[in-house]
Short mmCIF file of C-alpha atoms in Angstrom, two decimals:
data_model
loop_
_atom_site.label_atom_id
_atom_site.label_comp_id
_atom_site.label_asym_id
_atom_site.label_seq_id
_atom_site.Cartn_x
_atom_site.Cartn_y
_atom_site.Cartn_z
CA MET R 1 77.24 10.72 -61.75
CA ASN R 2 74.18 10.23 -60.15
CA ASP R 3 72.45 8.41 -62.86
CA THR R 4 75.42 6.43 -63.45
CA ASN R 5 75.25 5.04 -59.83
CA SER R 6 71.73 4.15 -59.98
CA THR R 7 71.89 2.45 -62.66
CA HIS R 8 74.94 0.64 -61.20
CA LYS R 9 73.03 0.00 -58.21
CA THR R 10 69.79 -1.57 -60.51
CA SER R 11 72.17 -3.66 -62.21
CA SER R 12 73.90 -5.25 -58.88
CA CYS R 13 70.54 -6.68 -57.77
CA ILE R 14 69.39 -8.16 -61.14
CA PRO R 15 72.08 -8.10 -64.01
CA ASN R 16 69.02 -8.99 -66.51
CA LYS R 17 65.87 -8.76 -65.51
CA HIS R 18 64.09 -10.54 -68.55
CA VAL R 19 65.96 -13.66 -67.09
CA PHE R 20 64.73 -12.68 -63.69
CA ASP R 21 61.34 -12.38 -64.30
CA TYR R 22 61.35 -15.65 -66.31
CA GLY R 23 62.77 -17.34 -63.27
CA LYS R 24 60.80 -15.81 -60.64
CA ASP R 25 57.37 -16.56 -62.61
CA THR R 26 58.91 -20.22 -63.45
CA SER R 27 60.02 -20.81 -59.77
CA PHE R 28 56.27 -19.91 -58.35
CA MET R 29 54.36 -21.93 -61.10
CA PHE R 30 56.48 -24.89 -60.14
CA PHE R 31 56.85 -25.00 -56.26
CA GLY R 32 52.87 -23.44 -56.03
CA GLY R 33 51.57 -26.22 -58.31
CA LEU R 34 53.90 -28.73 -56.56
CA GLY R 35 52.27 -27.47 -53.26
CA VAL R 36 48.85 -27.61 -54.45
CA ILE R 37 49.03 -30.90 -55.78
CA GLY R 38 50.92 -32.39 -53.20
CA ASN R 39 48.90 -31.55 -50.36
CA ILE R 40 45.12 -31.87 -52.07
CA PHE R 41 47.21 -35.73 -52.48
CA ILE R 42 47.51 -35.45 -48.86
CA ILE R 43 43.24 -34.17 -48.66
CA ILE R 44 42.51 -37.25 -50.50
CA LEU R 45 44.85 -40.03 -48.38
CA ALA R 46 43.33 -38.23 -45.25
CA VAL R 47 39.54 -38.20 -46.65
CA LYS R 48 39.43 -41.74 -47.82
CA TYR R 49 42.88 -43.89 -47.25
CA THR R 50 43.07 -43.28 -43.78
CA LYS R 51 40.91 -44.20 -40.57
CA ARG R 52 39.41 -41.01 -39.02
CA LYS R 53 41.77 -39.53 -36.26
CA ASN R 54 42.48 -36.31 -34.76
CA LEU R 55 45.78 -35.91 -35.88
CA HIS R 56 44.41 -36.44 -39.54
CA TYR R 57 42.02 -33.37 -39.26
CA LEU R 58 44.64 -31.36 -38.47
CA ILE R 59 47.01 -32.51 -41.20
CA ILE R 60 44.12 -31.82 -43.64
CA ASN R 61 44.03 -28.45 -41.72
CA MET R 62 47.52 -27.56 -42.23
CA ALA R 63 47.19 -28.99 -46.24
CA VAL R 64 44.21 -26.42 -46.79
CA SER R 65 46.45 -23.65 -45.44
CA ASP R 66 49.51 -24.51 -47.50
CA ILE R 67 46.67 -25.11 -50.46
CA LEU R 68 45.87 -21.16 -49.94
CA ILE R 69 49.13 -19.80 -49.68
CA ALA R 70 50.72 -21.71 -52.70
CA VAL R 71 48.11 -20.16 -54.44
CA LEU R 72 47.97 -16.85 -53.13
CA TYR R 73 51.59 -16.22 -53.80
CA THR R 74 51.86 -18.21 -56.92
CA THR R 75 49.17 -15.99 -58.78
CA GLU R 76 51.52 -13.20 -57.24
CA THR R 77 49.51 -11.72 -54.68
CA SER R 78 51.12 -10.03 -51.40
CA ILE R 79 51.91 -7.03 -54.24
CA ILE R 80 47.99 -6.97 -55.87
CA PHE R 81 47.39 -4.64 -58.83
CA ILE R 82 43.43 -4.07 -59.26
CA PRO R 83 42.54 -2.31 -62.30
CA SER R 84 42.31 1.64 -62.28
CA LYS R 85 38.68 1.90 -63.03
CA THR R 86 37.97 -0.21 -60.44
CA PRO R 87 35.63 2.07 -57.31
CA GLU R 88 38.01 2.75 -54.50
CA VAL R 89 35.58 1.18 -52.12
CA LEU R 90 35.96 -2.40 -53.66
CA ALA R 91 39.54 -2.06 -54.15
CA ILE R 92 39.84 -1.24 -50.77
CA ILE R 93 37.78 -4.43 -49.80
CA VAL R 94 39.98 -6.69 -51.82
CA CYS R 95 43.03 -5.51 -50.49
CA LYS R 96 41.56 -6.13 -46.91
CA SER R 97 40.83 -9.63 -47.79
CA VAL R 98 43.60 -10.93 -49.22
CA ASP R 99 45.85 -9.53 -46.85
CA PHE R 100 43.42 -11.44 -43.85
CA VAL R 101 43.38 -14.54 -45.84
CA LYS R 102 46.81 -14.61 -46.39
CA ASN R 103 47.79 -13.85 -43.06
CA THR R 104 45.57 -16.27 -41.24
CA ALA R 105 46.26 -19.17 -43.83
CA GLU R 106 50.65 -18.59 -42.32
CA LEU R 107 49.80 -18.76 -39.40
CA LEU R 108 47.11 -21.87 -39.74
CA THR R 109 49.95 -23.84 -39.54
CA LEU R 110 52.20 -22.39 -36.48
CA THR R 111 48.57 -23.04 -34.54
CA THR R 112 47.68 -26.47 -35.56
CA LEU R 113 51.53 -27.23 -34.92
CA LEU R 114 50.66 -25.89 -31.39
CA ILE R 115 47.17 -28.08 -30.92
CA ILE R 116 49.05 -31.49 -32.42
CA SER R 117 51.74 -30.81 -29.69
CA ILE R 118 49.30 -30.37 -27.25
CA GLU R 119 47.12 -33.56 -28.01
CA ARG R 120 50.61 -35.60 -28.07
CA TYR R 121 51.32 -34.69 -24.76
CA ARG R 122 47.43 -35.68 -23.64
CA ALA R 123 48.35 -38.69 -25.20
CA THR R 124 51.16 -39.62 -22.65
CA LYS R 125 48.59 -38.78 -19.97
CA VAL R 126 44.99 -40.06 -21.25
CA VAL R 127 43.49 -43.18 -20.16
CA ILE R 128 42.55 -44.95 -23.42
CA GLY R 129 38.78 -45.05 -24.05
CA LYS R 130 38.19 -41.39 -22.77
CA LYS R 131 36.65 -38.80 -24.31
CA THR R 132 38.84 -36.63 -26.56
CA SER R 133 38.47 -33.22 -27.67
CA SER R 134 36.22 -32.84 -31.00
CA LYS R 135 37.88 -33.09 -34.21
CA LEU R 136 35.47 -29.76 -34.99
CA LYS R 137 36.54 -28.21 -32.18
CA LEU R 138 40.23 -28.47 -32.58
CA VAL R 139 39.98 -27.32 -36.17
CA CYS R 140 38.11 -24.01 -35.03
CA ILE R 141 40.23 -23.55 -32.18
CA ALA R 142 43.19 -23.16 -34.99
CA TRP R 143 41.16 -21.00 -37.56
CA LEU R 144 39.80 -18.88 -34.60
CA VAL R 145 42.91 -17.83 -33.06
CA SER R 146 44.56 -17.26 -36.57
CA MET R 147 41.77 -15.16 -37.71
CA ALA R 148 42.41 -13.05 -34.43
CA LEU R 149 46.21 -12.45 -34.99
CA SER R 150 45.06 -11.45 -38.34
CA GLY R 151 42.26 -9.72 -37.58
CA PHE R 152 44.42 -5.98 -37.67
CA ASN R 153 44.64 -6.35 -41.48
CA LEU R 154 41.17 -5.87 -41.99
CA VAL R 155 41.16 -2.55 -40.08
CA PHE R 156 44.61 -1.12 -41.59
CA GLY R 157 44.44 -2.90 -45.15
CA TYR R 158 44.14 0.15 -48.03
CA ALA R 159 44.43 0.47 -51.45
CA THR R 160 46.66 3.40 -52.68
CA GLN R 161 47.40 4.89 -56.62
CA SER R 162 50.64 6.32 -57.71
CA ALA R 163 49.15 8.59 -59.85
CA PRO R 164 45.59 9.13 -61.29
CA GLY R 165 44.89 6.40 -63.78
CA LEU R 166 47.45 4.18 -62.76
CA PRO R 167 46.39 0.56 -61.45
CA PHE R 168 45.59 0.37 -57.12
CA ARG R 169 48.25 -1.32 -55.29
CA CYS R 170 47.47 -3.01 -51.79
CA SER R 171 49.19 -1.25 -48.59
CA HIS R 172 48.95 -2.60 -45.08
CA THR R 173 48.14 1.38 -43.71
CA LEU R 174 47.59 4.86 -44.18
CA SER R 175 50.23 7.14 -43.01
CA ASN R 176 49.00 8.72 -40.19
CA ALA R 177 48.20 5.32 -38.60
CA GLU R 178 51.50 3.61 -38.98
CA LYS R 179 52.56 3.78 -35.38
CA VAL R 180 49.12 1.53 -33.96
CA PHE R 181 49.45 -0.56 -36.75
CA ASP R 182 53.17 -1.01 -35.80
CA GLY R 183 51.79 -1.73 -32.46
CA PHE R 184 49.31 -4.67 -33.65
CA TYR R 185 52.18 -5.94 -35.74
CA PHE R 186 54.41 -6.15 -32.31
CA LEU R 187 51.71 -7.95 -30.41
CA LYS R 188 51.18 -10.25 -33.55
CA SER R 189 54.78 -11.20 -33.92
CA MET R 190 54.98 -11.74 -29.80
CA SER R 191 52.38 -13.93 -30.03
CA LEU R 192 54.53 -15.80 -32.88
CA VAL R 193 57.37 -16.04 -30.87
CA PHE R 194 54.91 -17.65 -28.06
CA LEU R 195 54.04 -19.87 -30.34
CA TYR R 196 57.39 -20.82 -31.59
CA ILE R 197 58.48 -21.66 -28.51
CA SER R 198 55.30 -23.25 -26.78
CA VAL R 199 55.27 -25.89 -29.82
CA PHE R 200 59.10 -26.30 -29.13
CA ILE R 201 58.90 -26.66 -25.45
CA ILE R 202 55.60 -29.22 -25.37
CA SER R 203 57.34 -31.63 -28.33
CA VAL R 204 60.45 -31.66 -26.13
CA VAL R 205 58.47 -32.65 -22.87
CA THR R 206 56.40 -35.19 -24.78
CA SER R 207 59.74 -36.70 -26.17
CA VAL R 208 60.84 -36.71 -22.41
CA ARG R 209 57.95 -38.61 -21.12
CA LEU R 210 58.12 -41.30 -23.64
CA SER R 211 61.12 -42.52 -23.09
CA ASN R 212 60.07 -43.51 -19.63
CA SER R 213 57.98 -46.41 -19.95
CA ASN R 214 55.74 -46.26 -17.31
CA ALA R 215 54.45 -42.50 -19.27
CA ILE R 216 52.60 -44.78 -21.51
CA GLN R 217 49.60 -46.64 -19.86
CA GLU R 218 50.78 -49.28 -17.64
CA ASN R 219 47.25 -51.86 -18.18
CA LEU R 220 48.61 -52.22 -21.90
CA SER R 221 51.41 -55.06 -22.62
CA ASP R 222 55.16 -53.89 -23.45
CA GLU R 223 54.58 -54.43 -27.21
CA GLN R 224 51.25 -52.66 -27.19
CA ARG R 225 52.76 -49.96 -25.02
CA ARG R 226 56.02 -49.80 -27.32
CA ARG R 227 53.40 -49.21 -30.92
CA ARG R 228 51.70 -46.62 -29.07
CA ALA R 229 54.80 -44.61 -28.01
CA ARG R 230 56.40 -45.26 -31.70
CA ARG R 231 52.80 -43.67 -32.87
CA ILE R 232 53.25 -40.55 -30.42
CA MET R 233 56.71 -40.31 -31.18
CA SER R 234 56.59 -40.15 -34.88
CA ALA R 235 53.73 -37.34 -34.53
CA VAL R 236 56.27 -35.08 -32.47
CA ARG R 237 59.35 -35.98 -35.08
CA MET R 238 56.61 -34.31 -37.73
CA VAL R 239 55.91 -31.16 -35.58
CA LEU R 240 59.58 -30.55 -35.30
CA CYS R 241 60.57 -30.96 -38.80
CA SER R 242 57.37 -28.99 -39.51
CA LEU R 243 58.55 -26.02 -37.25
CA LEU R 244 62.10 -26.14 -38.47
CA VAL R 245 61.24 -25.48 -42.11
CA TYR R 246 58.73 -23.37 -41.12
CA SER R 247 61.05 -21.64 -39.01
CA ILE R 248 63.61 -21.54 -41.94
CA CYS R 249 61.38 -20.70 -44.71
CA TYR R 250 59.02 -17.73 -42.77
CA LEU R 251 62.47 -16.10 -40.53
CA PRO R 252 63.82 -14.25 -43.16
CA ASP R 253 59.99 -12.19 -43.86
CA PHE R 254 59.32 -12.08 -39.80
CA VAL R 255 63.02 -10.49 -39.65
CA GLU R 256 62.41 -8.12 -42.34
CA ASP R 257 59.02 -6.79 -41.01
CA SER R 258 60.04 -6.58 -37.61
CA ILE R 259 63.27 -4.26 -38.73
CA LYS R 260 60.44 -1.92 -41.13
CA SER R 261 58.27 -1.75 -38.21
CA ILE R 262 61.40 0.01 -35.90
CA ASP R 263 62.35 1.58 -39.04
CA PRO R 264 60.20 1.97 -41.58
CA SER R 265 62.97 4.22 -44.12
CA ILE R 266 65.17 1.38 -43.59
CA THR R 267 64.20 0.54 -47.28
CA TYR R 268 63.48 3.97 -49.06
CA GLY R 269 66.92 3.48 -50.53
CA LEU R 270 66.47 1.12 -52.60
CA SER R 271 65.30 0.64 -56.65
CA GLU R 272 62.21 -1.08 -57.60
CA GLU R 273 64.11 -3.83 -58.81
CA CYS R 274 66.21 -4.66 -55.34
CA LYS R 275 62.85 -4.56 -54.22
CA ASP R 276 61.44 -6.76 -56.38
CA LEU R 277 64.10 -9.49 -55.77
CA GLN R 278 63.80 -8.55 -51.59
CA PHE R 279 60.30 -10.01 -52.42
CA PHE R 280 61.08 -12.97 -55.05
CA LEU R 281 63.47 -14.80 -51.86
CA MET R 282 61.24 -13.58 -49.02
CA HIS R 283 58.41 -15.17 -50.94
CA ILE R 284 59.06 -17.81 -52.58
CA LEU R 285 60.48 -19.86 -49.40
CA LYS R 286 57.10 -19.46 -48.09
CA VAL R 287 55.88 -21.23 -51.18
CA LEU R 288 58.87 -24.00 -50.77
CA ASN R 289 57.20 -24.57 -47.38
CA SER R 290 53.78 -25.32 -48.20
CA SER R 291 55.79 -27.58 -51.41
CA LEU R 292 58.12 -29.65 -48.54
CA SER R 293 55.06 -30.20 -46.18
CA PRO R 294 53.22 -33.41 -47.62
CA LEU R 295 57.04 -34.70 -47.90
CA ILE R 296 57.52 -34.21 -44.06
CA TYR R 297 53.93 -36.10 -43.57
CA LEU R 298 54.69 -39.14 -45.49
CA VAL R 299 58.13 -39.32 -44.03
CA PHE R 300 57.01 -39.05 -40.66
CA LEU R 301 53.60 -40.27 -40.21
CA GLN R 302 52.99 -44.17 -41.00
CA ASP R 303 49.17 -44.15 -42.08
CA PHE R 304 49.80 -41.60 -44.70
CA ARG R 305 53.28 -43.60 -46.50
CA ARG R 306 50.56 -46.98 -46.15
CA ALA R 307 47.67 -44.78 -47.21
CA ALA R 308 49.75 -43.57 -50.08
CA LYS R 309 51.04 -47.21 -51.20
CA THR R 310 47.35 -48.49 -51.29
CA PHE R 311 46.51 -45.35 -53.31
CA ILE R 312 49.15 -45.64 -55.66
CA TRP R 313 47.89 -49.68 -56.15
CA ALA R 314 44.31 -49.05 -56.36
CA THR R 315 44.60 -46.58 -59.52
CA ARG R 316 47.61 -48.61 -61.17
CA PRO R 317 46.25 -50.40 -64.00
CA ASN R 318 45.10 -53.98 -63.70
CA ASP R 319 48.01 -55.94 -65.51
CA SER R 320 45.69 -59.36 -65.28
CA SER R 321 42.89 -57.73 -66.84
CA GLN R 322 44.61 -56.03 -69.48
CA ASP R 323 45.78 -59.21 -70.74
CA ASN R 324 42.52 -60.96 -70.48
CA ASN R 325 41.12 -58.40 -72.98
CA ASN R 326 43.89 -58.45 -75.12
CA ILE R 327 43.28 -62.43 -75.48
#
């Protein structure tokens, strides 16, 4: 009787395991490949077809983050299986490293959005011609903050075997260190909430300042002031749109992990098929976020739209030269 109930419970999660596995792999490959190609395209535009600005370097930073996320989840990381013959020490190092890189990449987008928000707010106050923060400094700050918030993965990452001879599987912590891990995760969660709120508040304040014509340099002409306000506002809208999409795609996983940190036993009753479905739904959203980011940049940032047109025309075959060759 219990076996029948268990089977019914499993089938309610995934009616057809073969179809589910095919759909899961196809989805990760499609959206992951789209994310990698799209973000590489953005990097090419920023490096070769636009003027070098602080904003463009920060966009490159987020594109690198999205590429890492797309690659990691497309190759079905997060749950990594390491051959059983691998030395245990090496397996632990691999798990710690991948967890650290993955979490750093996920946080990098949010920290970079915060830096862009601060830079756009400063642009409404700083006098034109005044020296601004260096590009390298801004990029380093984004990486250092993300790495600091992800550092606990280097301590608590671990590799376990269900039984001798089976592949290693990455996990977050040993059972005797769960409370310490939960404490660090709670600290990271509060930091994420602070970053969310900060990005939103700074963006709103910047928008309000732009509504005041005197907020942009008084020594500029009306036309110059309007152009500068439009550029700043476009960046602010890009930040808010990116934040919205990021929130939608990452919120389910954030809520799940927060609940698990309070009550780890909440998922103990789930079958392996249900856990597989849960993993897919949580992480395909993160890959989807990476694939949508390039589109957001092209929609809201005029420099990248112009650069995309230039790139397309530059790579378009020259019809007149083909005609001459035919003659």
